[in-house]
Tab-separated table of N, CA and C in Angstrom:
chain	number	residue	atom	x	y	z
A	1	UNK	N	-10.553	-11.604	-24.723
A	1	UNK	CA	-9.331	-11.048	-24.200
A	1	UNK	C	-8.636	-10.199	-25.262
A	2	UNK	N	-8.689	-10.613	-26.321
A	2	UNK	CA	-8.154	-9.945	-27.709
A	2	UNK	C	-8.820	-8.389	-27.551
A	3	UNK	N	-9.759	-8.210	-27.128
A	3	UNK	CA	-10.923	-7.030	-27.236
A	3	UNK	C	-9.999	-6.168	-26.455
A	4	UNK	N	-9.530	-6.609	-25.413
A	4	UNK	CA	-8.724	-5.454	-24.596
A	4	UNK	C	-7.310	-5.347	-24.423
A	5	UNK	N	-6.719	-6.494	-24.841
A	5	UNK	CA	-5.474	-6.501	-25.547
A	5	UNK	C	-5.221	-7.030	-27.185
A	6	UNK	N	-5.405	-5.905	-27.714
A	6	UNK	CA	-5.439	-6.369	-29.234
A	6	UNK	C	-3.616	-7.011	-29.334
A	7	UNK	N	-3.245	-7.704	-30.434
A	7	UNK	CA	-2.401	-8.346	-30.642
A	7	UNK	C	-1.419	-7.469	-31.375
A	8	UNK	N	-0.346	-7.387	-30.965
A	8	UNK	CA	0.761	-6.673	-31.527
A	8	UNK	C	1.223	-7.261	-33.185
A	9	UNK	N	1.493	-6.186	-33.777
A	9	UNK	CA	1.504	-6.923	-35.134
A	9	UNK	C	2.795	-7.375	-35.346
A	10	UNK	N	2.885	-8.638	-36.052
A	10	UNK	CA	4.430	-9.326	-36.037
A	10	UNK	C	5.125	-8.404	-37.373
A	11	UNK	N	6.691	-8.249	-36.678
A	11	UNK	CA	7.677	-7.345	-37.019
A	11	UNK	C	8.606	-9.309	-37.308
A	12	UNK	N	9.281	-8.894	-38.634
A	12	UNK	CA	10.183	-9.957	-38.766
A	12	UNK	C	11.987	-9.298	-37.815
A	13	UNK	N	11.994	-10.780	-37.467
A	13	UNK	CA	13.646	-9.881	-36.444
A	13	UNK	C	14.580	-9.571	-37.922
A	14	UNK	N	15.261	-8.749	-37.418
A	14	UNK	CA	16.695	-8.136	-38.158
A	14	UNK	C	17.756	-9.385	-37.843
A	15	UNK	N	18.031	-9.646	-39.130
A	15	UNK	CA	19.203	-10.959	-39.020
A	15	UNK	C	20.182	-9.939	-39.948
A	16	UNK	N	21.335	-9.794	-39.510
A	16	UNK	CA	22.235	-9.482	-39.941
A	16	UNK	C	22.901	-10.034	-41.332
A	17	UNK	N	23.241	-9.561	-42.514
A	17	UNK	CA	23.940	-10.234	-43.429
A	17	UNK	C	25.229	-9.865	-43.898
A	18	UNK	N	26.126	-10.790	-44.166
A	18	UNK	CA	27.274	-10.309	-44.827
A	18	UNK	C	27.413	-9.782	-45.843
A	19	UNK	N	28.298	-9.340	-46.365
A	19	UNK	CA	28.170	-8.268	-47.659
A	19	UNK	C	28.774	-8.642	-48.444
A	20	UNK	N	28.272	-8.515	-49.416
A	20	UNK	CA	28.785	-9.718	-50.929
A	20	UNK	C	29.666	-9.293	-51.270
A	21	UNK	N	31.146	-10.040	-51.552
A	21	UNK	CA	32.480	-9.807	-51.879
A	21	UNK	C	31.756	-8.632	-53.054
A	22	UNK	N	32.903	-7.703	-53.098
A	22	UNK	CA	33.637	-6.598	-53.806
A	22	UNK	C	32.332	-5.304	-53.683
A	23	UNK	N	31.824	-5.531	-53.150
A	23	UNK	CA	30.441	-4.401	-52.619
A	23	UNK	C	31.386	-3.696	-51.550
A	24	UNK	N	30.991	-2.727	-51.457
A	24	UNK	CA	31.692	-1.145	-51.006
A	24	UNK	C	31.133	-1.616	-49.439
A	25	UNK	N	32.228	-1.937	-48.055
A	25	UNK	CA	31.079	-2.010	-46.557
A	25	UNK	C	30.646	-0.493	-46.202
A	26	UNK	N	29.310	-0.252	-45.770
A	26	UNK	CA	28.214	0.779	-45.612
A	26	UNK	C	29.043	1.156	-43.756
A	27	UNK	N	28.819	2.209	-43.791
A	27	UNK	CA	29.598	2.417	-42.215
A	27	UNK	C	28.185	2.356	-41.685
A	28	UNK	N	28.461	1.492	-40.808
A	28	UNK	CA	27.036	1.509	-39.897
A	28	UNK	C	26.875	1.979	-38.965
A	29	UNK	N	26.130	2.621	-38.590
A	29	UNK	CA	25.094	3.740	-37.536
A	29	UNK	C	25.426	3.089	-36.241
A	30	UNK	N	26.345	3.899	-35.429
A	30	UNK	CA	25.863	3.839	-34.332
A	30	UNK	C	24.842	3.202	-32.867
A	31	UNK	N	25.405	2.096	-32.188
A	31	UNK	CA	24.096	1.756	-31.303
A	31	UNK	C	23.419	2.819	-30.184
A	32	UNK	N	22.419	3.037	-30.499
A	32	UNK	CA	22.261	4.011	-29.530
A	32	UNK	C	22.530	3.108	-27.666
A	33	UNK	N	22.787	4.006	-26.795
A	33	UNK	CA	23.162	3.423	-25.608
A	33	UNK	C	21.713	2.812	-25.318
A	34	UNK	N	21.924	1.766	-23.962
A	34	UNK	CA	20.679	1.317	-23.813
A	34	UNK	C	20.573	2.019	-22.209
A	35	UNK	N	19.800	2.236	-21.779
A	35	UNK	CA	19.355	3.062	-21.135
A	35	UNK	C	18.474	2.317	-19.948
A	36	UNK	N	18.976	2.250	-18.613
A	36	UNK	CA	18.456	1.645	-17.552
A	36	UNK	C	17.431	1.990	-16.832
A	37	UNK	N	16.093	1.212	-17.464
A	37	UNK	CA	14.924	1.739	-16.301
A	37	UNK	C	15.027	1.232	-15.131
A	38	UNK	N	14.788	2.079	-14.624
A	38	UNK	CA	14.313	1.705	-13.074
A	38	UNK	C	13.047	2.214	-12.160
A	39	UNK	N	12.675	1.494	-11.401
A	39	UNK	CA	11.535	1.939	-11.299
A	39	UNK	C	11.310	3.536	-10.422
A	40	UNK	N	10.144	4.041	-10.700
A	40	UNK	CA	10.294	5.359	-10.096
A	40	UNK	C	10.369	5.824	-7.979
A	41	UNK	N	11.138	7.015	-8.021
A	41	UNK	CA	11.421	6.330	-6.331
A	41	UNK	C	9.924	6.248	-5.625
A	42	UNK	N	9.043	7.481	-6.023
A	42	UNK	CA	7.855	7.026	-5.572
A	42	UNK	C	6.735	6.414	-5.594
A	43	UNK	N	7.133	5.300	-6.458
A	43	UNK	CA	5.920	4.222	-7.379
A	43	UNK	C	6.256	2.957	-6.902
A	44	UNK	N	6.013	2.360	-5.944
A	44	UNK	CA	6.450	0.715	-5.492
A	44	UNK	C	5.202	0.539	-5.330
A	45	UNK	N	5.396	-1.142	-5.346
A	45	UNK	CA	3.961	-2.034	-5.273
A	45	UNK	C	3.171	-2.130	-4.144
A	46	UNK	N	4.486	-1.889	-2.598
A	46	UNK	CA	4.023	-1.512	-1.458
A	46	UNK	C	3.241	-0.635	-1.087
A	47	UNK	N	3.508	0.826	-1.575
A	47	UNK	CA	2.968	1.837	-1.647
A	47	UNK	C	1.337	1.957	-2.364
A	48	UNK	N	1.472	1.145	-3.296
A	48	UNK	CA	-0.195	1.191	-4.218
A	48	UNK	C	-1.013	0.160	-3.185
A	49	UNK	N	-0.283	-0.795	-3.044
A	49	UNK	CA	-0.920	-1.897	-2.489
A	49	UNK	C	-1.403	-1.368	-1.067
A	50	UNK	N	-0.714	-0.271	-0.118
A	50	UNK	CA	-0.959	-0.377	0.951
A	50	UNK	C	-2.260	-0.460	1.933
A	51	UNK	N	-3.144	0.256	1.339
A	51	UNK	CA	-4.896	0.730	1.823
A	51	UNK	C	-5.410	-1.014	1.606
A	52	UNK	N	-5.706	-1.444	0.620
A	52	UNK	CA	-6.364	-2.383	0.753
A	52	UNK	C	-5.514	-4.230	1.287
A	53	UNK	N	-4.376	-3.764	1.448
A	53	UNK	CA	-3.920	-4.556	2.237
A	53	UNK	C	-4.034	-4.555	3.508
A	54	UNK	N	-3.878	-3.291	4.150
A	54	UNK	CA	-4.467	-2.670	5.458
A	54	UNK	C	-5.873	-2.765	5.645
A	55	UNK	N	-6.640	-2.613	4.956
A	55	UNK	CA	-7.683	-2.894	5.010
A	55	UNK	C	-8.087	-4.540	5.346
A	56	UNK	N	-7.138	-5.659	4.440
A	56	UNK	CA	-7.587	-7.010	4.686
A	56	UNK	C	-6.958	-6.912	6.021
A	57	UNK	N	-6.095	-6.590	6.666
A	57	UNK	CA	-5.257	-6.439	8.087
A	57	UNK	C	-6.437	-6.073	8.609
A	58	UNK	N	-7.013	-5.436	8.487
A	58	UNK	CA	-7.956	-5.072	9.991
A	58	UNK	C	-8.475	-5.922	9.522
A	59	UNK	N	-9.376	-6.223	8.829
A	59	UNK	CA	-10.082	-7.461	9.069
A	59	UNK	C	-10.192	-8.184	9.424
A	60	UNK	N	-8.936	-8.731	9.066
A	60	UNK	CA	-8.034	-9.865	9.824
A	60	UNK	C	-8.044	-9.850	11.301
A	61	UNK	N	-7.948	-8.606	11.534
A	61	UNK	CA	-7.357	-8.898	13.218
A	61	UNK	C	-8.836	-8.093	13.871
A	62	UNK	N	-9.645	-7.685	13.296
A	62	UNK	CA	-11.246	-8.043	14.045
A	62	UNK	C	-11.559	-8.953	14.371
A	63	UNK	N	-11.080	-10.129	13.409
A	63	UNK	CA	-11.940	-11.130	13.127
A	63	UNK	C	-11.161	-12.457	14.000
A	64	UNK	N	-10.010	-11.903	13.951
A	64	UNK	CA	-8.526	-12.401	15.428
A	64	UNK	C	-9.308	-12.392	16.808
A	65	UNK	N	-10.069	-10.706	17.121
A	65	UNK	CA	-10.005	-10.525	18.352
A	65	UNK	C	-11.643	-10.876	18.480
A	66	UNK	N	-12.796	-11.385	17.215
A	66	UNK	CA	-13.988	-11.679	17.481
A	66	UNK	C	-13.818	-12.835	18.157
A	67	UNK	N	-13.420	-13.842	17.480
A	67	UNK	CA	-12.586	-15.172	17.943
A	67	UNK	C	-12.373	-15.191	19.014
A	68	UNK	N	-11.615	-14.764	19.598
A	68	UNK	CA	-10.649	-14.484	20.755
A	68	UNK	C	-12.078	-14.400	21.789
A	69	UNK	N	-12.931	-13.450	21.644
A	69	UNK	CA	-13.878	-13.244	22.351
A	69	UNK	C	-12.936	-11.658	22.908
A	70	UNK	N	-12.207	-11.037	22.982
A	70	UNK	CA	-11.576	-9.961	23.189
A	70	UNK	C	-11.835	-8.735	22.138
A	71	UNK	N	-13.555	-8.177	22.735
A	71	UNK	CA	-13.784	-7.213	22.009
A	71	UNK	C	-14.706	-6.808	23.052
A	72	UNK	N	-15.797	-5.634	22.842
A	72	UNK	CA	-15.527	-4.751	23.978
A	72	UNK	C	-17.229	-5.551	24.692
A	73	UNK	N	-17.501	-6.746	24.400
A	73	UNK	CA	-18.873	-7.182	25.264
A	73	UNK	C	-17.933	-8.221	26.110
A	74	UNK	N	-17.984	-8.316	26.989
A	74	UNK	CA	-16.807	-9.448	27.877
A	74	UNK	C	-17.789	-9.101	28.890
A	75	UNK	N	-17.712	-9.843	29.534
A	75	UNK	CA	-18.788	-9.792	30.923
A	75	UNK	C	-18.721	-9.119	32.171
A	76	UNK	N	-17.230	-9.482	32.374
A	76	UNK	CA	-16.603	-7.972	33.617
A	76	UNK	C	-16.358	-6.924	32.864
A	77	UNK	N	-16.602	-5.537	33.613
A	77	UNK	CA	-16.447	-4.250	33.162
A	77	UNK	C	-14.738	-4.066	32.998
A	78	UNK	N	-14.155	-4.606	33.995
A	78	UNK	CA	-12.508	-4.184	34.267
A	78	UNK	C	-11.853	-5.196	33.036
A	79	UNK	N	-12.553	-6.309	32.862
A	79	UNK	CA	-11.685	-7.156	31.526
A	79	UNK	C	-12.270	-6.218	30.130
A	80	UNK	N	-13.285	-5.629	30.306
A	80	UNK	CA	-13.796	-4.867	28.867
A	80	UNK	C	-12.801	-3.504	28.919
A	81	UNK	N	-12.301	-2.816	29.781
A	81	UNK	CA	-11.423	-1.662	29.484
A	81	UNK	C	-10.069	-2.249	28.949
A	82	UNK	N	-9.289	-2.957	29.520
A	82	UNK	CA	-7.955	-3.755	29.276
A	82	UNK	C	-8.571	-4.563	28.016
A	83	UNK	N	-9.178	-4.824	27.274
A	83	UNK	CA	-9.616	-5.892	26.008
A	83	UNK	C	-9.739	-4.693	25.278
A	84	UNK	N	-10.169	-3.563	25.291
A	84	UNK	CA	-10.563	-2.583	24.459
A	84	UNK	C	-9.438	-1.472	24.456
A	85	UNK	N	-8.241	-1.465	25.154
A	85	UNK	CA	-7.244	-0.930	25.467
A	85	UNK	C	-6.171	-1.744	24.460
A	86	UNK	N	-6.505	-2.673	24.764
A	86	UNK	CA	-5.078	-4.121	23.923
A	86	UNK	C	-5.618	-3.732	22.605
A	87	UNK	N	-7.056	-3.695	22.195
A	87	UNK	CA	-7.779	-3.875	20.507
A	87	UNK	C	-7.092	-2.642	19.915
A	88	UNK	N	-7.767	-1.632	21.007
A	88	UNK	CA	-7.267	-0.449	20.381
A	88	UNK	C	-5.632	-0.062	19.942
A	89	UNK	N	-4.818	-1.052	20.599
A	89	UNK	CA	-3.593	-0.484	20.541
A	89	UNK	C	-2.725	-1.858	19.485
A	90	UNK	N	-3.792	-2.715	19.101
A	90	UNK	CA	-3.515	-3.517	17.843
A	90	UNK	C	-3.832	-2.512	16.773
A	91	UNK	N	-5.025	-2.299	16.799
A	91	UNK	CA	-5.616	-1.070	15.307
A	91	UNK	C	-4.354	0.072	15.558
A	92	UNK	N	-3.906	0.494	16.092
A	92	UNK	CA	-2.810	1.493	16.612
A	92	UNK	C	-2.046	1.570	15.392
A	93	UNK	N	-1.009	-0.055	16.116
A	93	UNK	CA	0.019	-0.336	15.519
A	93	UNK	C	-0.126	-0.876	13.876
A	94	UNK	N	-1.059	-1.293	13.586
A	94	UNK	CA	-2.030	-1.580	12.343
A	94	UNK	C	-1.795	-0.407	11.415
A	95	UNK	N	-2.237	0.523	11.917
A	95	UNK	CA	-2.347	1.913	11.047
A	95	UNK	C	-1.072	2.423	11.028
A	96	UNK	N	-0.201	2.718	11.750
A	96	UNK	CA	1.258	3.196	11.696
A	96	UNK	C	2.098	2.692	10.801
A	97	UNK	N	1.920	0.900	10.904
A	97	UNK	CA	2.701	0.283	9.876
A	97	UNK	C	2.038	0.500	8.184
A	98	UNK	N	1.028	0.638	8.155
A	98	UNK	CA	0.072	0.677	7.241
A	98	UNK	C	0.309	1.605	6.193
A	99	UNK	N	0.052	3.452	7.161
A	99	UNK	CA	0.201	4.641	6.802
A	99	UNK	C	1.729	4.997	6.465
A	100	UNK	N	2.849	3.584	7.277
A	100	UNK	CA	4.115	4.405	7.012
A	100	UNK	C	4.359	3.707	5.314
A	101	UNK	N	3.677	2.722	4.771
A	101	UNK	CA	3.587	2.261	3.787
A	101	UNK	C	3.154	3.014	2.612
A	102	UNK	N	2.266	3.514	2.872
A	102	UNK	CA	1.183	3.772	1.790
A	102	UNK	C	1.798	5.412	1.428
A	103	UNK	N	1.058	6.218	0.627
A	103	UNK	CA	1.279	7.623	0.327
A	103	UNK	C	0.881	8.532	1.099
A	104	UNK	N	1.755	9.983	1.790
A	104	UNK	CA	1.206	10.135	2.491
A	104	UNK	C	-0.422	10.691	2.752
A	105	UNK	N	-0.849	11.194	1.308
A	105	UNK	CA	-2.017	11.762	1.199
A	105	UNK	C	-3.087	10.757	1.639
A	106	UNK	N	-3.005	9.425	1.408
A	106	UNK	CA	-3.784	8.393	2.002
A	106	UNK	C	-4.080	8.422	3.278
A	107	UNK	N	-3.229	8.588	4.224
A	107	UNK	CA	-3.234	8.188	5.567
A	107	UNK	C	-4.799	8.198	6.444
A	108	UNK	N	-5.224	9.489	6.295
A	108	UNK	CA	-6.439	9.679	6.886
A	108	UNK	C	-7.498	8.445	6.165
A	109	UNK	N	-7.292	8.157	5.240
A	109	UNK	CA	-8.140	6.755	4.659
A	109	UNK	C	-7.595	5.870	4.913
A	110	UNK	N	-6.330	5.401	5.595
A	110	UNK	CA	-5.846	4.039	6.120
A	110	UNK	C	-6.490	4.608	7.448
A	111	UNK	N	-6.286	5.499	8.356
A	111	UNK	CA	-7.060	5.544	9.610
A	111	UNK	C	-8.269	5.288	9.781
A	112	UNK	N	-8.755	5.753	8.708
A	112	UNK	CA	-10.818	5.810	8.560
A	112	UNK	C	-11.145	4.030	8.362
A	113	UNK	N	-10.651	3.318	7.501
A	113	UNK	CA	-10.499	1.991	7.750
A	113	UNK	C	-10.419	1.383	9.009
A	114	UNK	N	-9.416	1.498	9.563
A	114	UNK	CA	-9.102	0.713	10.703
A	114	UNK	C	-10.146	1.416	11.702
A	115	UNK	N	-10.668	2.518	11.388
A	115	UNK	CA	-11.614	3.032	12.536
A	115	UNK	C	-12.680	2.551	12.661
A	116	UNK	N	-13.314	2.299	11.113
A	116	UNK	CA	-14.508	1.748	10.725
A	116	UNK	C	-14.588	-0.554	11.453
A	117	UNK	N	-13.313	-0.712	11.344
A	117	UNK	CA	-13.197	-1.922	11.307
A	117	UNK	C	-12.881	-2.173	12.949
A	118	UNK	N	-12.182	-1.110	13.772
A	118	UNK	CA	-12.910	-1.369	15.365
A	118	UNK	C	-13.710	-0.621	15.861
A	119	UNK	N	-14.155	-0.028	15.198
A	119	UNK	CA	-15.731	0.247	16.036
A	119	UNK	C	-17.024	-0.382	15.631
A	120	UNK	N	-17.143	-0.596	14.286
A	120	UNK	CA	-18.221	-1.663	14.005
A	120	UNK	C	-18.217	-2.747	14.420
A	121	UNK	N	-17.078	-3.553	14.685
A	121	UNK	CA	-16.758	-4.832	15.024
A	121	UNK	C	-16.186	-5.072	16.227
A	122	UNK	N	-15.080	-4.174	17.211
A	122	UNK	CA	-15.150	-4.522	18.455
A	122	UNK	C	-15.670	-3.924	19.193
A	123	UNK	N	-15.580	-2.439	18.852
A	123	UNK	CA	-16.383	-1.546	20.471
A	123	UNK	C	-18.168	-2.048	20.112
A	124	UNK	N	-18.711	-2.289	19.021
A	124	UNK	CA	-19.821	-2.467	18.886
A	124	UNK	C	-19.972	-4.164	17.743
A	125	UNK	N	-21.495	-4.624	18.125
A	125	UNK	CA	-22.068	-5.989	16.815
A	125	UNK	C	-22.310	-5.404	16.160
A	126	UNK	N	-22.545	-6.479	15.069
A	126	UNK	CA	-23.022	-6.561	14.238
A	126	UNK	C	-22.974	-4.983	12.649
A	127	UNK	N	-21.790	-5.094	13.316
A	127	UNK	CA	-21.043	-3.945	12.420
A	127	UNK	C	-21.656	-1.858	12.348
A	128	UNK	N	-22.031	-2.149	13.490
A	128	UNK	CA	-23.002	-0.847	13.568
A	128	UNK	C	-22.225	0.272	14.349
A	129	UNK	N	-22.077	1.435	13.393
A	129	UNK	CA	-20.720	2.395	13.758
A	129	UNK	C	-21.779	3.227	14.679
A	130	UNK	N	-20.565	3.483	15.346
A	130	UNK	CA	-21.654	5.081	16.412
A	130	UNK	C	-20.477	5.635	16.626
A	131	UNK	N	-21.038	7.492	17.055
A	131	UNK	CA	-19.971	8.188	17.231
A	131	UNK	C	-19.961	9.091	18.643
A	132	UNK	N	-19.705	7.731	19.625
A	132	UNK	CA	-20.473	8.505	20.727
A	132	UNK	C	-18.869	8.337	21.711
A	133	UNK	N	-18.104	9.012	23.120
A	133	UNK	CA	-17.417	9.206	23.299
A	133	UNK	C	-15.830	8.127	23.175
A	134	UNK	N	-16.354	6.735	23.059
A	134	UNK	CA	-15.261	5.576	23.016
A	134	UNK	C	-15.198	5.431	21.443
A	135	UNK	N	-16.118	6.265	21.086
A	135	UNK	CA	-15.812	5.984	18.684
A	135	UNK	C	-14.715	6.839	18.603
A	136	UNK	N	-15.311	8.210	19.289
A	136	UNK	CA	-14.340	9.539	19.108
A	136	UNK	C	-12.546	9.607	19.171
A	137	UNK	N	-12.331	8.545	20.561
A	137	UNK	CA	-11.507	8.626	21.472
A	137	UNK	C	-10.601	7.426	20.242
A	138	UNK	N	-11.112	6.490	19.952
A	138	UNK	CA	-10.572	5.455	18.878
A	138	UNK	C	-10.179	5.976	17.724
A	139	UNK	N	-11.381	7.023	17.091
A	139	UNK	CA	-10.258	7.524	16.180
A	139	UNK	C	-9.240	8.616	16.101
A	140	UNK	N	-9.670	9.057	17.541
A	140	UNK	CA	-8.341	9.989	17.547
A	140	UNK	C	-7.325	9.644	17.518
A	141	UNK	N	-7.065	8.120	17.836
A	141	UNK	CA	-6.158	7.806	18.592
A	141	UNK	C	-5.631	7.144	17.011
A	142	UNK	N	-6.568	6.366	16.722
A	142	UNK	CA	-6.222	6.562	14.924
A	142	UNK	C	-5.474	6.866	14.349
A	143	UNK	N	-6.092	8.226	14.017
A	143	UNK	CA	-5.627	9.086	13.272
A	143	UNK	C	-4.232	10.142	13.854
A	144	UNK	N	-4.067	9.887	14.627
A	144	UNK	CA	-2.677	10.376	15.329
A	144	UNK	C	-1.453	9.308	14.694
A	145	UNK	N	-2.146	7.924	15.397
A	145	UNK	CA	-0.946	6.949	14.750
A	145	UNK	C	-0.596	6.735	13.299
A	146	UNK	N	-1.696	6.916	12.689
A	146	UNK	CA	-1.554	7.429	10.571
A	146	UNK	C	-0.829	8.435	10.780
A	147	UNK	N	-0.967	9.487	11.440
A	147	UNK	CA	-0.086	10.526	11.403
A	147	UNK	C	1.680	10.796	11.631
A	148	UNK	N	1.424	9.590	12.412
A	148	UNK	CA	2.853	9.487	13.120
A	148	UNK	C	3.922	8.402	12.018
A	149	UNK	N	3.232	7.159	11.355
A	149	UNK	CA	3.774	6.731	10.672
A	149	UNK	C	3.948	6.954	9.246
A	150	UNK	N	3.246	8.373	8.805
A	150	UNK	CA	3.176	9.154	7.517
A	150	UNK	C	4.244	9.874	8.076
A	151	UNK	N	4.669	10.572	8.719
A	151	UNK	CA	5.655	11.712	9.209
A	151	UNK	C	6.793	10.477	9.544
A	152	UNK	N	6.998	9.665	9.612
A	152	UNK	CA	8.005	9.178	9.937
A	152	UNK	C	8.724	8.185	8.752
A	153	UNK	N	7.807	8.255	7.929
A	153	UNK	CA	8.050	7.460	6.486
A	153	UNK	C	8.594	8.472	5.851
A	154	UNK	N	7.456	9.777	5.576
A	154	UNK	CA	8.188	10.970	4.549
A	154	UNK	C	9.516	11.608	5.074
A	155	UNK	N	10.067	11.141	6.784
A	155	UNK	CA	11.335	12.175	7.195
A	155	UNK	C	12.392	11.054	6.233
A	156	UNK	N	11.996	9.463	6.711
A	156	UNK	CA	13.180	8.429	5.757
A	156	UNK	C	13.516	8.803	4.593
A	157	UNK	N	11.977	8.860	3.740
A	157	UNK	CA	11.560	9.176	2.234
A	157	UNK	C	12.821	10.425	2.196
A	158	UNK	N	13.150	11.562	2.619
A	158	UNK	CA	13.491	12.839	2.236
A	158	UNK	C	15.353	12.369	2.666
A	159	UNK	N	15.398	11.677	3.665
A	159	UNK	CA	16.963	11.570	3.888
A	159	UNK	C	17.153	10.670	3.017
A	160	UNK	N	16.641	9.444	2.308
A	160	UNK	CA	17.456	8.742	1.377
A	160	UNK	C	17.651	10.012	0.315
A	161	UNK	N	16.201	10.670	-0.342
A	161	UNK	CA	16.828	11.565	-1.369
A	161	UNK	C	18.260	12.244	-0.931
A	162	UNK	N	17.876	12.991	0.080
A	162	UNK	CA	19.264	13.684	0.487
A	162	UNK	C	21.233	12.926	0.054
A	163	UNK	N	20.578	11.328	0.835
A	163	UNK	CA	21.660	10.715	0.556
A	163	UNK	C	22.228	10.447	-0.909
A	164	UNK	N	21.573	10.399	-1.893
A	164	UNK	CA	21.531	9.965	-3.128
A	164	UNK	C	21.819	11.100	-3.768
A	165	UNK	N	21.135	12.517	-3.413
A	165	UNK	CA	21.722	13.599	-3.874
A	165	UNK	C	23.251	13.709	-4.161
């Protein structure tokens, strides 16, 4: 551990001393002000964290709706449109909250996630992507909702600046 955090070298603290009767007192310097960091407006933990938290989220809720048995093999045709309608509009809301998190340059990679994670896993087994008219239609639908919660994060993002201005 030393190898990648080498050890800071010990500094003895400054103890203050009094000044020996009939010695001339030295005018002492100034404290410089101390100066309040804070963290930067566009650097939060939410924001870094967001993709692969979103990422364990879909997982999560594949693995919700494998369970469930509510993914797109169900035995009636009319329960497989409404099961694949509900999935799709979990991954939806998944990505919106996700993308309104994260940066907006990410978004299309929080969508591509959640796309990858219902179409390998509910519209299709055994994790096998295809891009045939119900892949297409999923990630459009995707990538609209990344879109919508990136545009609706950066309008907040721009009125707090405004406000603070």
């Amino acid at each position: 551990m030393a190898v990648f955090h080498p050890p800071l070298p010990f500094h003895r603290p400054h103890i203050p001393r009094a000044p020996r009767p009939g010695t001339p007192r030295s005018r002492a310097l100034p404290r410089p002000r101390t100066v309040r960091r804070t963290a930067t407006p566009g650097r939060t933990l939410a924001r870094d964290l967001a993709v692969p938290l979103g990422a364990g989220a879909a997982a999560l809720l594949a693995t919700g709706l494998l369970l469930t048995g509510r993914t797109g093999h169900a035995t009636h045709p009319s329960h497989t449109a409404v099961t694949l309608a509900v999935a799709l509009a979990g991954f939806a809301l998944l990505t919106l909250l996700v993308s309104a998190l994260a940066r907006p340059l990410l978004m299309p990679v929080v969508a591509l996630v959640s796309w990858m994670f219902y179409d390998g896993f509910v519209l299709h087994q055994r994790s096998d992507l295809a891009f045939q008219q119900p892949d297409r239609t999923g990630l459009l639908v995707l990538l609209l909702a990344g879109a919508a919660g990136a545009g609706c994060a950066a309008v907040v993002r721009s009125l707090r600046r405004r406000r603070t201005s």
